[in-house]
CSV table of C-alpha atoms (C1' of nucleotides) in Angstrom, one decimal:
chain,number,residue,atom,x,y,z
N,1,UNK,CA,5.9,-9.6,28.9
N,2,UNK,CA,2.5,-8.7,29.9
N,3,UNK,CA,4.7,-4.6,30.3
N,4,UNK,CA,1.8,-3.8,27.7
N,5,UNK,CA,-1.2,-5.4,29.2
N,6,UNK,CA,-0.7,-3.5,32.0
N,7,UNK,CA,0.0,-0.4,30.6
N,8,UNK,CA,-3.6,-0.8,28.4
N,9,UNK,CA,-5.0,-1.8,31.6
N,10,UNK,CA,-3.9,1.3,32.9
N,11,UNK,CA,-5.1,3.7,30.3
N,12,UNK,CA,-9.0,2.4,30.6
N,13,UNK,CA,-8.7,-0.3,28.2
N,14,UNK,CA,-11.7,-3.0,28.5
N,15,UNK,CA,-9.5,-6.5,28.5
N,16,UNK,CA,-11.1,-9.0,26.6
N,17,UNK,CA,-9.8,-12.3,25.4
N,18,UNK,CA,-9.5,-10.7,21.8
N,19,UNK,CA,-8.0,-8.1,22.8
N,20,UNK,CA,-4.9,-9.7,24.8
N,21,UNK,CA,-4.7,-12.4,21.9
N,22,UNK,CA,-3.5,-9.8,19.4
N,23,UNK,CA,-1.3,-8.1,22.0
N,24,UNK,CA,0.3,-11.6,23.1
N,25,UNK,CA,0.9,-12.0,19.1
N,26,UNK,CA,3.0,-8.7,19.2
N,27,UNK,CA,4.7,-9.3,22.2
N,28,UNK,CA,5.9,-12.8,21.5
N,29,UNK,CA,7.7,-12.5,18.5
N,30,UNK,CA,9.3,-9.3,17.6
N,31,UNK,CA,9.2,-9.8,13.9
N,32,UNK,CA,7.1,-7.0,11.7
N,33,UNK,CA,3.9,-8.5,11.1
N,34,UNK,CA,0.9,-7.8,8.4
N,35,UNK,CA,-2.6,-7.2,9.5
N,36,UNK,CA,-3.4,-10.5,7.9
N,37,UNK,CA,-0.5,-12.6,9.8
N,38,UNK,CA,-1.7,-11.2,13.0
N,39,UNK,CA,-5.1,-12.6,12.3
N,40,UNK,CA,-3.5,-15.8,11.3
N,41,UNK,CA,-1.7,-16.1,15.0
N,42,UNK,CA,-4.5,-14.9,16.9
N,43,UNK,CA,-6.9,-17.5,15.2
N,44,UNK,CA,-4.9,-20.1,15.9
N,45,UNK,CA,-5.3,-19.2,20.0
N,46,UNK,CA,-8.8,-17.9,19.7
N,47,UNK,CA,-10.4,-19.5,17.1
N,48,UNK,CA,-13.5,-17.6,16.7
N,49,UNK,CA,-12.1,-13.5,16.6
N,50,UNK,CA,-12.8,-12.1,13.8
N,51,UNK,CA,-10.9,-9.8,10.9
N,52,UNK,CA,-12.7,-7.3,12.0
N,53,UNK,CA,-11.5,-7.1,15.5
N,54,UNK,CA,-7.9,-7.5,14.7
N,55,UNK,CA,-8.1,-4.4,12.4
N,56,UNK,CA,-9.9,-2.2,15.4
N,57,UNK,CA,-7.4,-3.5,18.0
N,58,UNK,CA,-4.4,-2.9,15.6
N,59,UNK,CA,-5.5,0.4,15.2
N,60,UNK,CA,-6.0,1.4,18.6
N,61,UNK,CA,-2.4,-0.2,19.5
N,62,UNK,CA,-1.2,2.6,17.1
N,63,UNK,CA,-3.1,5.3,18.5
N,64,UNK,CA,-1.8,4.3,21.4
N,65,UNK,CA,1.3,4.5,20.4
N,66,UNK,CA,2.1,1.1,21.9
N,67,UNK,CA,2.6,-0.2,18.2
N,68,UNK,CA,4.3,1.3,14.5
N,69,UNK,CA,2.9,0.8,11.3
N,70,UNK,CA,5.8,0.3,8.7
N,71,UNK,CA,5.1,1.4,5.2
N,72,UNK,CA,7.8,-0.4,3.2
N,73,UNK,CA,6.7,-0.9,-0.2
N,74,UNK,CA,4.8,-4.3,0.1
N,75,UNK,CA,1.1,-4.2,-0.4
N,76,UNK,CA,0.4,-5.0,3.1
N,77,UNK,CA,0.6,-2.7,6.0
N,78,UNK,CA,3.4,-4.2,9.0
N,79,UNK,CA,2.9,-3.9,12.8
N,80,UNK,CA,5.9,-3.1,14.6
N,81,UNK,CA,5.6,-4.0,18.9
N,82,UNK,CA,9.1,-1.8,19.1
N,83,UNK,CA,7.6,1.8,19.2
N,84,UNK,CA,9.4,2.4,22.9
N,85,UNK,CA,13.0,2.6,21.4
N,86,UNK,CA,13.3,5.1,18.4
N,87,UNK,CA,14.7,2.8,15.4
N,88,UNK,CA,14.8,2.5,11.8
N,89,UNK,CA,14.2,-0.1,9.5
N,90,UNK,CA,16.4,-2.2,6.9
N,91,UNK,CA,14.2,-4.1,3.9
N,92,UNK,CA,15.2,-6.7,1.6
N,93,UNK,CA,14.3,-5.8,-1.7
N,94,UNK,CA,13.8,-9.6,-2.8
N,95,UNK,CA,12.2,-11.5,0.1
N,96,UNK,CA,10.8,-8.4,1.8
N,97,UNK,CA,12.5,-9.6,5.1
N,98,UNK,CA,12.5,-6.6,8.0
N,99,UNK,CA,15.6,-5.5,10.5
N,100,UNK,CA,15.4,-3.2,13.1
N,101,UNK,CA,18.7,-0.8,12.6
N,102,UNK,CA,20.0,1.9,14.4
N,103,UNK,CA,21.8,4.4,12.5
N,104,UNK,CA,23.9,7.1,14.1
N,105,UNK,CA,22.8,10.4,13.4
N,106,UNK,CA,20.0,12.6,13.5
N,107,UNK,CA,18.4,12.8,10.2
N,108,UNK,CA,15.9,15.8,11.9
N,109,UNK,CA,18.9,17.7,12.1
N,110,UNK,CA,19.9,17.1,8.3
N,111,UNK,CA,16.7,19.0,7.4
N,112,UNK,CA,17.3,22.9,7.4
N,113,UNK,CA,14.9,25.1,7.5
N,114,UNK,CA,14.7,26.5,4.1
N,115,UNK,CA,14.2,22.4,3.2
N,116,UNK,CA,11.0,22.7,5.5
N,117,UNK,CA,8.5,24.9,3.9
N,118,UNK,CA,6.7,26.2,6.4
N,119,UNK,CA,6.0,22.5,7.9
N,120,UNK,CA,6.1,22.0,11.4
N,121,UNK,CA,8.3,18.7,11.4
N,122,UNK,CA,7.8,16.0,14.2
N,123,UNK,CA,9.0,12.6,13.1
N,124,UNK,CA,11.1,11.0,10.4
N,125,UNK,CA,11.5,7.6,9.1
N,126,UNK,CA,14.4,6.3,7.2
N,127,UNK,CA,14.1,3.0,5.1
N,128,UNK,CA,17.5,1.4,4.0
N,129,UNK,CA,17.2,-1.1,1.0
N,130,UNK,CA,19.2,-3.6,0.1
N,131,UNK,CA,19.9,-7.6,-0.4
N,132,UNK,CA,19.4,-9.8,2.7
N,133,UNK,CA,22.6,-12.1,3.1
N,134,UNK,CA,20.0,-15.4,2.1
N,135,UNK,CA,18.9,-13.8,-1.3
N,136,UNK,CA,22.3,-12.7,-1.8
N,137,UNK,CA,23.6,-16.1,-1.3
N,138,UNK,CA,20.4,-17.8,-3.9
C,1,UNK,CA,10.5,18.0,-21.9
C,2,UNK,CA,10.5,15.2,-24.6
C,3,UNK,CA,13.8,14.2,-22.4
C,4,UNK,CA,11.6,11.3,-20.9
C,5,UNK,CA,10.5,10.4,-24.4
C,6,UNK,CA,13.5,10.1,-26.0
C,7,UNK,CA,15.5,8.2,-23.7
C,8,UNK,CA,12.7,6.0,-23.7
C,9,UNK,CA,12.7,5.6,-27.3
C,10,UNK,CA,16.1,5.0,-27.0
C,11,UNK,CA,16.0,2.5,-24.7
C,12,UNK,CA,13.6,0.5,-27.2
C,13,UNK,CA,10.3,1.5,-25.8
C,14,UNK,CA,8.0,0.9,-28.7
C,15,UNK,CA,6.1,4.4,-28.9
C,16,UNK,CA,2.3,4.1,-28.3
C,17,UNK,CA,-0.3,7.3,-28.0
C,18,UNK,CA,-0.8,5.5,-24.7
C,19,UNK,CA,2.8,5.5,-23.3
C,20,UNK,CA,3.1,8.9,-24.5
C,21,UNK,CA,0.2,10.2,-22.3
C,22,UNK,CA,1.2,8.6,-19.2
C,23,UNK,CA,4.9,10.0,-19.9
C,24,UNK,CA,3.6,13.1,-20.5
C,25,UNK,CA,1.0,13.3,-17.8
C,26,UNK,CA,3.7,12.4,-15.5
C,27,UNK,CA,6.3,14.8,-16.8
C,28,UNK,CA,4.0,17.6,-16.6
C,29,UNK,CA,3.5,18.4,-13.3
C,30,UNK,CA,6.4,17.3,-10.7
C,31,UNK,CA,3.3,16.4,-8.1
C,32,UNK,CA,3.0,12.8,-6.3
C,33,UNK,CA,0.3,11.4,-8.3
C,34,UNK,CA,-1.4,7.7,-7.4
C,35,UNK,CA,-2.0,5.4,-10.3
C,36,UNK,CA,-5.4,6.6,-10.4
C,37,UNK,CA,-5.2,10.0,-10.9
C,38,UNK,CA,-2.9,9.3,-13.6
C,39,UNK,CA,-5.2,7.4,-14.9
C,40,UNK,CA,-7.9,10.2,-14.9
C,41,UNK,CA,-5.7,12.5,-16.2
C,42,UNK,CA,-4.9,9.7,-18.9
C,43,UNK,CA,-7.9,9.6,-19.9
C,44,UNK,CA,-8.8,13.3,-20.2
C,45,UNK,CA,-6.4,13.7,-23.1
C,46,UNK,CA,-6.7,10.1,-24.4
C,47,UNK,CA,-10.6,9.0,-23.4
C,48,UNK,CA,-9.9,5.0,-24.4
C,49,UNK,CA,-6.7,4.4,-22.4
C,50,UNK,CA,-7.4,1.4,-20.0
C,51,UNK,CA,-6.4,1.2,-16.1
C,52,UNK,CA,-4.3,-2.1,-16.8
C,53,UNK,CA,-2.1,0.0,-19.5
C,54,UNK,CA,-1.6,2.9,-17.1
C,55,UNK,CA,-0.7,0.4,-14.4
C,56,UNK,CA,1.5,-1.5,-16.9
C,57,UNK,CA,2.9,1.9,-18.1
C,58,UNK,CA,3.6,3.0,-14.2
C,59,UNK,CA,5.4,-0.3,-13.5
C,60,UNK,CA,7.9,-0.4,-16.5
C,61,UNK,CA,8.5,3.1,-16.1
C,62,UNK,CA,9.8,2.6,-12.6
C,63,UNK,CA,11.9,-1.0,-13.8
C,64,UNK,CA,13.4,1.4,-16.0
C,65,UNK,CA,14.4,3.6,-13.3
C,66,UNK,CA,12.7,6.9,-14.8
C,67,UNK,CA,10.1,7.3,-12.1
C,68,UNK,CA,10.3,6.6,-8.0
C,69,UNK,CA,7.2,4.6,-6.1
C,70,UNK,CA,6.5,6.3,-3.0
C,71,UNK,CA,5.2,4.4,-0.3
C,72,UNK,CA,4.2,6.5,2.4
C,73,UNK,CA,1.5,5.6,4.6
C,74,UNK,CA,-1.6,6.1,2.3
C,75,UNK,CA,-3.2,3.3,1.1
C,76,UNK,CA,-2.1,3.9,-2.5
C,77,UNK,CA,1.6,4.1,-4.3
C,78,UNK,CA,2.5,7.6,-5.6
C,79,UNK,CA,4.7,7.8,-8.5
C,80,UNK,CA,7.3,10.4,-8.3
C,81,UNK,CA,8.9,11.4,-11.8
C,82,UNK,CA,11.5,13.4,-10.2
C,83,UNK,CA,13.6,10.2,-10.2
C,84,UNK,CA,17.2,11.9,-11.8
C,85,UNK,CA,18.1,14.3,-8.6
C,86,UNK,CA,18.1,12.1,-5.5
C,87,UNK,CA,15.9,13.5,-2.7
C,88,UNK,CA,13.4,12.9,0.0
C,89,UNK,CA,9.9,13.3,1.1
C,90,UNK,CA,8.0,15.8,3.3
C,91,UNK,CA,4.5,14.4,4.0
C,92,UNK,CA,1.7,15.8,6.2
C,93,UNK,CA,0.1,14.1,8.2
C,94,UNK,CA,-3.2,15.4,8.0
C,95,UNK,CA,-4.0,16.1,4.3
C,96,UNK,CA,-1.0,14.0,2.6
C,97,UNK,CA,0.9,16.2,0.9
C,98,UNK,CA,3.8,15.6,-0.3
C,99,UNK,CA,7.2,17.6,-0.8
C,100,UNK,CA,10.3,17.1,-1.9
C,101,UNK,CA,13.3,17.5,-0.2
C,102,UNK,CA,17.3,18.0,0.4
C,103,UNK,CA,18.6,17.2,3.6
C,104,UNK,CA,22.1,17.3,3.7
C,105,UNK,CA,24.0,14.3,4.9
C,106,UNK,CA,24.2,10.8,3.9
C,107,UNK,CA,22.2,9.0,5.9
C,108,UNK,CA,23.7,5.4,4.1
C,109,UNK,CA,27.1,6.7,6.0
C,110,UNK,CA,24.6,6.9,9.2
C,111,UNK,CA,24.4,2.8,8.8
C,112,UNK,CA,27.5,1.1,10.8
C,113,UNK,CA,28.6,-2.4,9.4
C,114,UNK,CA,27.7,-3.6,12.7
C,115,UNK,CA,24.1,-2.8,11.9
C,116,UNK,CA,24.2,-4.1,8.1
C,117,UNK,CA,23.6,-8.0,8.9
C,118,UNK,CA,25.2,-8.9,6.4
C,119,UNK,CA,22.9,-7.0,4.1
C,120,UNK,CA,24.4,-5.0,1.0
C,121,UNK,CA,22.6,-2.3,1.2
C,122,UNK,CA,22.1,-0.7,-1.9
C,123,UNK,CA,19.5,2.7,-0.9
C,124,UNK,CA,18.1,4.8,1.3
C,125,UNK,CA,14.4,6.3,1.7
C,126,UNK,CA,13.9,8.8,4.6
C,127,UNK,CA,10.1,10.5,5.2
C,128,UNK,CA,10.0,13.2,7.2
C,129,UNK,CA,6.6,13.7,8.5
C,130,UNK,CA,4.4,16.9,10.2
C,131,UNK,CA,1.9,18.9,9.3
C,132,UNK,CA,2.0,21.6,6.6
C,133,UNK,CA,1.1,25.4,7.2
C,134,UNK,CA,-2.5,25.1,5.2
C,135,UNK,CA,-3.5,22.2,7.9
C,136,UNK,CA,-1.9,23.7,10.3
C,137,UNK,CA,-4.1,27.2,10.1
C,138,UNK,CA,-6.9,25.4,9.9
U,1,DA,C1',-26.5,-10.4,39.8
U,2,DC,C1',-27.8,-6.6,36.9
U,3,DT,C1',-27.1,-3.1,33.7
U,4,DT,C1',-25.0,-0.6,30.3
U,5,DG,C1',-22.1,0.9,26.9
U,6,DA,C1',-18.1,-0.6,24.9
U,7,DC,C1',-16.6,-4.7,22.2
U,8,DT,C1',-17.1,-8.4,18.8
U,9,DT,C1',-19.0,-10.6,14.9
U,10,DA,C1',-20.1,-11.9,10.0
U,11,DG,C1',-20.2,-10.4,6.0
U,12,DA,C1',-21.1,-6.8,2.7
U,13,DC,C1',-18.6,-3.2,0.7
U,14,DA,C1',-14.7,-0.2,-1.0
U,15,DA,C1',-10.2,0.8,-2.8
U,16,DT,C1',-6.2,-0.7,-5.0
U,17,DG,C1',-3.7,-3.7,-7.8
U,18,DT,C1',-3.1,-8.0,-11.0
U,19,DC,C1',-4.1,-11.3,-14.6
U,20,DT,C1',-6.0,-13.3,-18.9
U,21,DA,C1',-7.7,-13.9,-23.4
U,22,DT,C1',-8.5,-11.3,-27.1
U,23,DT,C1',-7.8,-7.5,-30.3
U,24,DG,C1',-5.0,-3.9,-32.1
U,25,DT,C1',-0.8,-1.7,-33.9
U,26,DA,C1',4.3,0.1,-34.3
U,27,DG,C1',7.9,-0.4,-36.8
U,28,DG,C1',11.0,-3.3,-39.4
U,29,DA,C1',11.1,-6.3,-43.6
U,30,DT,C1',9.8,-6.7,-48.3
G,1,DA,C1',3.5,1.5,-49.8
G,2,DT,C1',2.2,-2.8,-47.8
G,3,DC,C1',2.6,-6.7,-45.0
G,4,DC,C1',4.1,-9.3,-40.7
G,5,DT,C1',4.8,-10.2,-36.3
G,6,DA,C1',6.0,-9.5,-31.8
G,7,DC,C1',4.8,-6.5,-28.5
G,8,DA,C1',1.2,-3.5,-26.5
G,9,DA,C1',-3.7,-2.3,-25.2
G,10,DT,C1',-8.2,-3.6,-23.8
G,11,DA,C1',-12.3,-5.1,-20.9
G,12,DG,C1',-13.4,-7.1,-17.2
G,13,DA,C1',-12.8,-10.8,-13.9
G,14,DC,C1',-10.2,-11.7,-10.0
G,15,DA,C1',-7.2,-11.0,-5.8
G,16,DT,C1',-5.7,-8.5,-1.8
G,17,DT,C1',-6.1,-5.4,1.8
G,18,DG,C1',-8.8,-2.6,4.5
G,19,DT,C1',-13.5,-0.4,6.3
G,20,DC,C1',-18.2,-0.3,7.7
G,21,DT,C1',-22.7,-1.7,9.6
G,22,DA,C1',-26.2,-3.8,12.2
G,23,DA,C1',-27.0,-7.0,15.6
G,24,DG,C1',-25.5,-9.8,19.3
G,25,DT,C1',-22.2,-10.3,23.5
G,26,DC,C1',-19.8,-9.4,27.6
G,27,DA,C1',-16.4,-6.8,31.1
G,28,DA,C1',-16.7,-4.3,34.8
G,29,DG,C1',-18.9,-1.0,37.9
G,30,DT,C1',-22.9,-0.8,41.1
DNA sequence: ACTTGACTTAGACAATGTCTATTGTAGGAT
DNA sequence: ATCCTACAATAGACATTGTCTAAGTCAAGT
């Protein structure tokens, strides 16, 4: 598990107990996260880091590519620790719960290039809604 | 364009000089406004109009299905009134713009049971990103 | 062990969205 | 035409999420 404290190691990263808190929080759990939750976890092993620092580290996880940021619709900003395998994501519409899916396909491909405008085109994300089988079942 | 108005009216909307700004501001220009710009542009043809009522205006317009939140990854929903041709999104990544468009396949055929979990999945959002030709000659 | 610059902190601030209590009004009833 | 009433609008407080700043702290190279 510690696959991404090395790899920050590697790339010059100063290690500091906040810092491996928040990426022990991603790595443990593979569940899509808010800013906010990730604070939560990382409290509760190092008391005393701050909002603050979990926003910075968050965003240099993304810039690092080592972690997504899902948009779904939900106020909140989620973390995803699964950037290293290209995936997709399935929402519940009632509880907000979060899949990992893997479609077949290419949707890049779907996109001709009269559809493109002029736009250079380097990523795509595709969100499937729906009912989880829980909500259904309520 | 009073299309959006009368099927409104028709579906027992009760007509208000306020409703009828926010419809029209949004039927006006087929751009990806957030709530605060239609706000501004609210309140440049009807100076009195309050956020909470545009914000109100926004949400039961989408519950009725006549206008599409976008999340992307901006801090803010857009609100997209093209909601009667399905149809996809186009950002950029550096100045946010937004376009619509038609890729061709179905990406819900893309989704194998195997990868539904039991979900009945109802939708599909797909957001192509890259960077448009204005940021892109800059 | 020292030094230094990157990192962390607390808390103010900003942006976006929601709620409440009050006032206003559209549209049917008379 | 006027009145009634339920639904809508308002102002502004509040909530949530995210960003910034100034000052203190510490990891890691020397």
């Amino acid at each position: 598990m510690s696959d991404l404290l090395e790899r920050l190691r590697g790339r010059g990263w100063r290690m500091t107990a906040q810092r491996r808190v928040v990426a022990e929080v991603l790595d443990g759990e593979h569940v899509h996260l808010t800013a906010d939750e990730v604070h939560a976890r990382a409290v509760a092993k190092l008391p005393e880091i701050s909002r603050a620092t979990v926003y910075n580290t968050l965003g240099e996880l993304v810039s690092l590519g080592e972690v997504l940021e899902v948009a779904t619709d939900k106020r909140a900003k989620r973390y995803d620790p699964n950037a290293h395998r290209p995936h997709h994501h399935l929402v519940c519409a009632q509880c907000g719960a979060i899949r990992d899916v893997h479609p077949s396909g290419n949707p890049l491909a779907d996109l001709p290039d009269t559809e493109r405008y002029g736009f250079t085109v380097s990523g795509v994300e595709v969100t499937y809604r729906g009912v989880c089988p829980n909500c259904a079942a309520a």
